[in-house]
Coordinates of N, CA and C in Angstrom, one line a residue:
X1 N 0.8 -1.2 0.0 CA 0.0 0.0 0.0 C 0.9 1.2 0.0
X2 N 0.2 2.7 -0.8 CA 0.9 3.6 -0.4 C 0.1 4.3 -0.4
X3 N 0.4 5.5 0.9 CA -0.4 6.7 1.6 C 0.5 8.0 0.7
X4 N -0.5 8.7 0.7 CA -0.3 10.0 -0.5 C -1.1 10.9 0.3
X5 N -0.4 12.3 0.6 CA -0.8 13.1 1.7 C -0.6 14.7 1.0
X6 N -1.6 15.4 0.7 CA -0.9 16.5 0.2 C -1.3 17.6 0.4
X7 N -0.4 18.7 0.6 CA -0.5 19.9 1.6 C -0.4 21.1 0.4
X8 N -0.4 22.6 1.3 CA 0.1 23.6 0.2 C -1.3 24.3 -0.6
X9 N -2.6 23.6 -0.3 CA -3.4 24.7 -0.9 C -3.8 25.8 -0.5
X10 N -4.3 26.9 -1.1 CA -5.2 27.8 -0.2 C -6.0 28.6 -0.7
X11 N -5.8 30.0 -0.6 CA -7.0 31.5 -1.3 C -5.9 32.2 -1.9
X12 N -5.8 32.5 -3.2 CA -4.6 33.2 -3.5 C -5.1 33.5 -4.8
X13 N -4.7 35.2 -5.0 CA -5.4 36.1 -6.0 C -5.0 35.9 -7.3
X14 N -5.7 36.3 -8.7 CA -5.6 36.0 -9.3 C -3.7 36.2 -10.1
X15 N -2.7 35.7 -10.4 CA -1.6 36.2 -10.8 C -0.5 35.9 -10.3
X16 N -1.0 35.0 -8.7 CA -0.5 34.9 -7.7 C 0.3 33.2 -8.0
X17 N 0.9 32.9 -7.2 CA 1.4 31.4 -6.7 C 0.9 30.7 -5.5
X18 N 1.2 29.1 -5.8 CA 1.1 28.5 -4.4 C 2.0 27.3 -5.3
X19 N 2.6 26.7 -3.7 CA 3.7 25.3 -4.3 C 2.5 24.2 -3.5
X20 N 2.3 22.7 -4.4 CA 1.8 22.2 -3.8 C 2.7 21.0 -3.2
X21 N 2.5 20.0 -2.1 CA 4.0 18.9 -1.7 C 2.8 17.8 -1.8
X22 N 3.5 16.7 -2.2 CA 2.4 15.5 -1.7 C 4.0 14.6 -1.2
X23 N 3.9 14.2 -0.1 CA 4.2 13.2 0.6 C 3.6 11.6 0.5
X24 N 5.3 10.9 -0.1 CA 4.8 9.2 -0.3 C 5.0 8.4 1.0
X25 N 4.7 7.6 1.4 CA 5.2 6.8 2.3 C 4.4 5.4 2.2
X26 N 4.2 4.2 3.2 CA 4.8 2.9 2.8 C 5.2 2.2 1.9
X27 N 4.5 1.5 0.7 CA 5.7 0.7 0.0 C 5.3 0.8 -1.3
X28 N 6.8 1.3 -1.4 CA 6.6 2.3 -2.7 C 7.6 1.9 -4.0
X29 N 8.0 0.2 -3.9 CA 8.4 -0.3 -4.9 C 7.2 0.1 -6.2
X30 N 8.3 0.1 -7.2 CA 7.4 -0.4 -8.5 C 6.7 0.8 -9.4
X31 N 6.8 1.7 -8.0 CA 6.0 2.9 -8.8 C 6.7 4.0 -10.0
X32 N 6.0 4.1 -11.1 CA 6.9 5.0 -11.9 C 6.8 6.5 -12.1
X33 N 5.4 6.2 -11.8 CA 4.6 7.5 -12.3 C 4.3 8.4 -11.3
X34 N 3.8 10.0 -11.1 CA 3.4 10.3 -10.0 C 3.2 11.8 -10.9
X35 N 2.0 12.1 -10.3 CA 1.4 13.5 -11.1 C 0.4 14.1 -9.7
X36 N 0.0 15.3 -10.3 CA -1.6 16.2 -9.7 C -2.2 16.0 -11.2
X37 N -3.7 15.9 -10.7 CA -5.2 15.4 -11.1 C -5.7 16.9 -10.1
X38 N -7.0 17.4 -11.2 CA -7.6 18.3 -10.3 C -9.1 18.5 -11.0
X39 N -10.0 18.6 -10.4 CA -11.5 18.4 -10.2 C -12.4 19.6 -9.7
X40 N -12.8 20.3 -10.8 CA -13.7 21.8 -10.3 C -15.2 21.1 -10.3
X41 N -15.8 22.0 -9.5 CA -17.3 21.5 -9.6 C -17.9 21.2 -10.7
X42 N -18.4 20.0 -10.7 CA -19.1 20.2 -12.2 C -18.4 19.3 -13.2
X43 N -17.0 19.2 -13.1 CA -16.5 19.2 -14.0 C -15.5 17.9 -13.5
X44 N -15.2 17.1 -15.2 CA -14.4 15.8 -14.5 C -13.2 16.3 -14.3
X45 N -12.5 15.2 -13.6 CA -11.2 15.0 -13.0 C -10.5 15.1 -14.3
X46 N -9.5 16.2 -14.1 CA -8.4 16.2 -15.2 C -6.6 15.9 -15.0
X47 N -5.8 15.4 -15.4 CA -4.4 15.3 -15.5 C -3.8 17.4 -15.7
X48 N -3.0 17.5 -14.4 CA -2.4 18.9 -14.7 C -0.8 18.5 -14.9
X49 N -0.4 17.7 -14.6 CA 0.9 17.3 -14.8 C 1.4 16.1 -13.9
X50 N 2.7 15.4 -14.9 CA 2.9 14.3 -14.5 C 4.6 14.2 -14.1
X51 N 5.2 13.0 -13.9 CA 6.6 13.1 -13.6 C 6.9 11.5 -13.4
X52 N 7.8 11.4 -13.9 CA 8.1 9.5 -14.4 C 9.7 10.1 -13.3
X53 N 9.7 8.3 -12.8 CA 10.9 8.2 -12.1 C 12.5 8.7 -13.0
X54 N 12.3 8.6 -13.9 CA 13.6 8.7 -14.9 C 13.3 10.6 -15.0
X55 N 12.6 11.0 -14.2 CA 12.3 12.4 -14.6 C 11.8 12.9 -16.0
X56 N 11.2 12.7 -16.5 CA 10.2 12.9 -18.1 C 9.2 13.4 -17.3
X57 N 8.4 15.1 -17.7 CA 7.6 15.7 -17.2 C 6.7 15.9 -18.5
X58 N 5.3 16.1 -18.0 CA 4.3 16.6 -19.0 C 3.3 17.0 -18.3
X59 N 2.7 18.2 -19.2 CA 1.9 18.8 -18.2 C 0.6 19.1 -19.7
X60 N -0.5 19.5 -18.9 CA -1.7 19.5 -20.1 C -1.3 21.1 -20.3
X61 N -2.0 21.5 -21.5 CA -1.8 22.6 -22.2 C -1.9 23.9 -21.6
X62 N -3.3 24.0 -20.6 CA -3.4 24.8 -19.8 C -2.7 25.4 -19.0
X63 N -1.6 23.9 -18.3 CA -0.4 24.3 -17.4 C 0.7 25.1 -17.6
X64 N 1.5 24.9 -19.3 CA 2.4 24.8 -19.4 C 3.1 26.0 -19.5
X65 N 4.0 26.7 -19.7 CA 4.8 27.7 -18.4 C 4.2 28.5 -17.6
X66 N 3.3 27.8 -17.0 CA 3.1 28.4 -15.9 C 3.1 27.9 -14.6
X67 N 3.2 26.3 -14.6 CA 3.2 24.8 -14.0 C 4.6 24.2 -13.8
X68 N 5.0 23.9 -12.7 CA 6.2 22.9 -12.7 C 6.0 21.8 -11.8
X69 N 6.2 20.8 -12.1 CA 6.4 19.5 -11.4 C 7.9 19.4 -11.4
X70 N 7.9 18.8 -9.7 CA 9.3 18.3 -9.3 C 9.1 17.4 -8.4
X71 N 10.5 16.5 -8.3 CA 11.1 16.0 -7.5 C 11.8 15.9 -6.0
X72 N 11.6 15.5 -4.6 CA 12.8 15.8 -3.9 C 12.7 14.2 -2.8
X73 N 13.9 13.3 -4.1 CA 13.8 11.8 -3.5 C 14.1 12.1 -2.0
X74 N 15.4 12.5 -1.4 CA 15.2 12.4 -0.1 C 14.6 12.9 1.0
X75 N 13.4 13.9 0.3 CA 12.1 14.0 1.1 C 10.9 13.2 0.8
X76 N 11.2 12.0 0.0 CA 10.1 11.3 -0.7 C 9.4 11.8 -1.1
X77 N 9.4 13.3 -2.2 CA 7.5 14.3 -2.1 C 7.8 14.8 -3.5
X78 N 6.9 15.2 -4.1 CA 6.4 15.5 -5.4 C 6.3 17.0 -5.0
X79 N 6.0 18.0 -6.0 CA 6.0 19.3 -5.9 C 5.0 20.2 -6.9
X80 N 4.0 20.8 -6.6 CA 3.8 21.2 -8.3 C 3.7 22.7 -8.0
X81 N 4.8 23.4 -8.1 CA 4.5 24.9 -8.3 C 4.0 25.6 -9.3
X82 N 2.8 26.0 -8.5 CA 1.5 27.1 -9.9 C 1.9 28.5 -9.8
X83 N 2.1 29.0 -10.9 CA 2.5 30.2 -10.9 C 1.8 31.2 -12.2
X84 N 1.3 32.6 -11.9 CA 1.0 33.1 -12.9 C -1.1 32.6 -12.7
X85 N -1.5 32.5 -11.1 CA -2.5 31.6 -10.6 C -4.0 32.4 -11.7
X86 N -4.9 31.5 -12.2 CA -6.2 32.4 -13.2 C -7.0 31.7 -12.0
X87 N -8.4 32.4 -12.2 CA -9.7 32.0 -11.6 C -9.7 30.6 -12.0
X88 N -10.2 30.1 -13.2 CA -10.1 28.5 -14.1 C -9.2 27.4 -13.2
X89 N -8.3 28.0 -12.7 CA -7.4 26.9 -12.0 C -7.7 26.4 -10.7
X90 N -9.4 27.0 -10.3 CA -9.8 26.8 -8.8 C -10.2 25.2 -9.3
X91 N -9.8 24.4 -8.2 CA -10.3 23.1 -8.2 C -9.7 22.7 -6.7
X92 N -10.2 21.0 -6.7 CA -9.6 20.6 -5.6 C -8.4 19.8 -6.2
X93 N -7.1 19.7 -6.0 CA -5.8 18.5 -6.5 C -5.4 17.9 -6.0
X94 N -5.3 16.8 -6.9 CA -5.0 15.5 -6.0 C -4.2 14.7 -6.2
X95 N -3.0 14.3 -5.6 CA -1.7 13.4 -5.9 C -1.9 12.2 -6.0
X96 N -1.7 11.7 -7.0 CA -1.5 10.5 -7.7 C -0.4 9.9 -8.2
X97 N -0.5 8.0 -7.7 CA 0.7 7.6 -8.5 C 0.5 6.0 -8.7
X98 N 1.1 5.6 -10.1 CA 1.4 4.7 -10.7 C 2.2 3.8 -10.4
X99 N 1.4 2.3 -10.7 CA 2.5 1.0 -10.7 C 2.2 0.3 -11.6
X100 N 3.2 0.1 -12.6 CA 2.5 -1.3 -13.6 C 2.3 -2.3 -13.2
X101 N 1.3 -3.3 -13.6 CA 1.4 -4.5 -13.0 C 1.4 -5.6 -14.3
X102 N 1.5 -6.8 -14.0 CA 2.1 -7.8 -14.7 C 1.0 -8.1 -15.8
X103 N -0.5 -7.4 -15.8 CA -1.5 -7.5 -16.6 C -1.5 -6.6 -17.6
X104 N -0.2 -5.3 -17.7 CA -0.6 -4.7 -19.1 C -1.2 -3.1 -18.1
X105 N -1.6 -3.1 -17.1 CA -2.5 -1.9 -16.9 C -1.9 -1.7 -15.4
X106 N -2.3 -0.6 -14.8 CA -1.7 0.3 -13.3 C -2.5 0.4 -12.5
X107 N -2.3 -0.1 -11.4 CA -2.6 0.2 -10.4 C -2.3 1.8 -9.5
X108 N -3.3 2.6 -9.6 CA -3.3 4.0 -8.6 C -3.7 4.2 -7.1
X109 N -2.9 5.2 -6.6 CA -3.2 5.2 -5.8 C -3.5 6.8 -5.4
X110 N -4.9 7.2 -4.7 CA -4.6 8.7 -4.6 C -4.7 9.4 -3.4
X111 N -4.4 10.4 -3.2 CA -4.2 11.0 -1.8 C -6.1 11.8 -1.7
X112 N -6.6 12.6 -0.6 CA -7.2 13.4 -0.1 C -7.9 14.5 -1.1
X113 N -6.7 14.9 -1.7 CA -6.8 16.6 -2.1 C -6.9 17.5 -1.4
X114 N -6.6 18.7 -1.9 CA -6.0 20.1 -1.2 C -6.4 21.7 -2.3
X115 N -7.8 22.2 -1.9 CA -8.5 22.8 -1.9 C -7.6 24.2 -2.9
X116 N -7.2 24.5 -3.9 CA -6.8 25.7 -4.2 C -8.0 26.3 -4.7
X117 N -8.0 27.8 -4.3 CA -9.0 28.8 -4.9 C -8.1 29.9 -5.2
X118 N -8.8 30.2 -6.5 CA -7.9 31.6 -7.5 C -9.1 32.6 -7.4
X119 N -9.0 33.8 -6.3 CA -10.2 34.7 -6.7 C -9.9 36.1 -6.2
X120 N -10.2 37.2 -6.7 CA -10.0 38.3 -6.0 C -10.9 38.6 -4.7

């Protein structure tokens, strides 16, 4: 099993920043993958960016220079700094990660989510 815990949201005006951290912990063989997913009312669950163990990033179109995904192995935690924050980007996000398994298809696992709002 692995627990996925993630902090860093809040109220922050439009133009503005926030870093998000998701923390991995128990057993965390196998995993490759690990991104933020994020979910506005109404509306389905979307991929904002991702990050493979070999470091290969991708982020959806919306994100891109304005979004970074990172790394910090010996804090075990993922990172996604939003920057340049629009109203559209209010959702709840949620850390997610991958394991291939021996059938072709992944097993996920996801954390809580962490409430960001973009609003004056």
């Amino acid at each position: 099993q692995v627990q996925l815990v993630e902090s860093g949201g809040g109220l922050v005006q439009p133009g503005g920043s926030l870093r998000l951290s998701c923390v991995a912990s128990g057993s965390r063989f196998g995993i490759n993958h690990m991104g933020w997913y994020r979910q506005a009312p109404g509306k389905q669950r979307e991929l904002v960016a991702a990050i493979t163990s070999g470091g290969t990033t991708n982020y959806t179109d919306s994100a891109k220079g304005r979004f970074a995904i990172s790394r910090d192995d010996a804090k075990n935690t993922v990172y996604l700094q939003m920057n340049s924050l629009k109203p559209e980007d209010t959702a709840v996000y949620y850390c997610n990660a991958k394991r291939p398994t021996v059938w072709g298809t992944f097993y996920e696992y996801w954390g809580q989510g962490t409430q960001v709002t973009v609003s004056s």
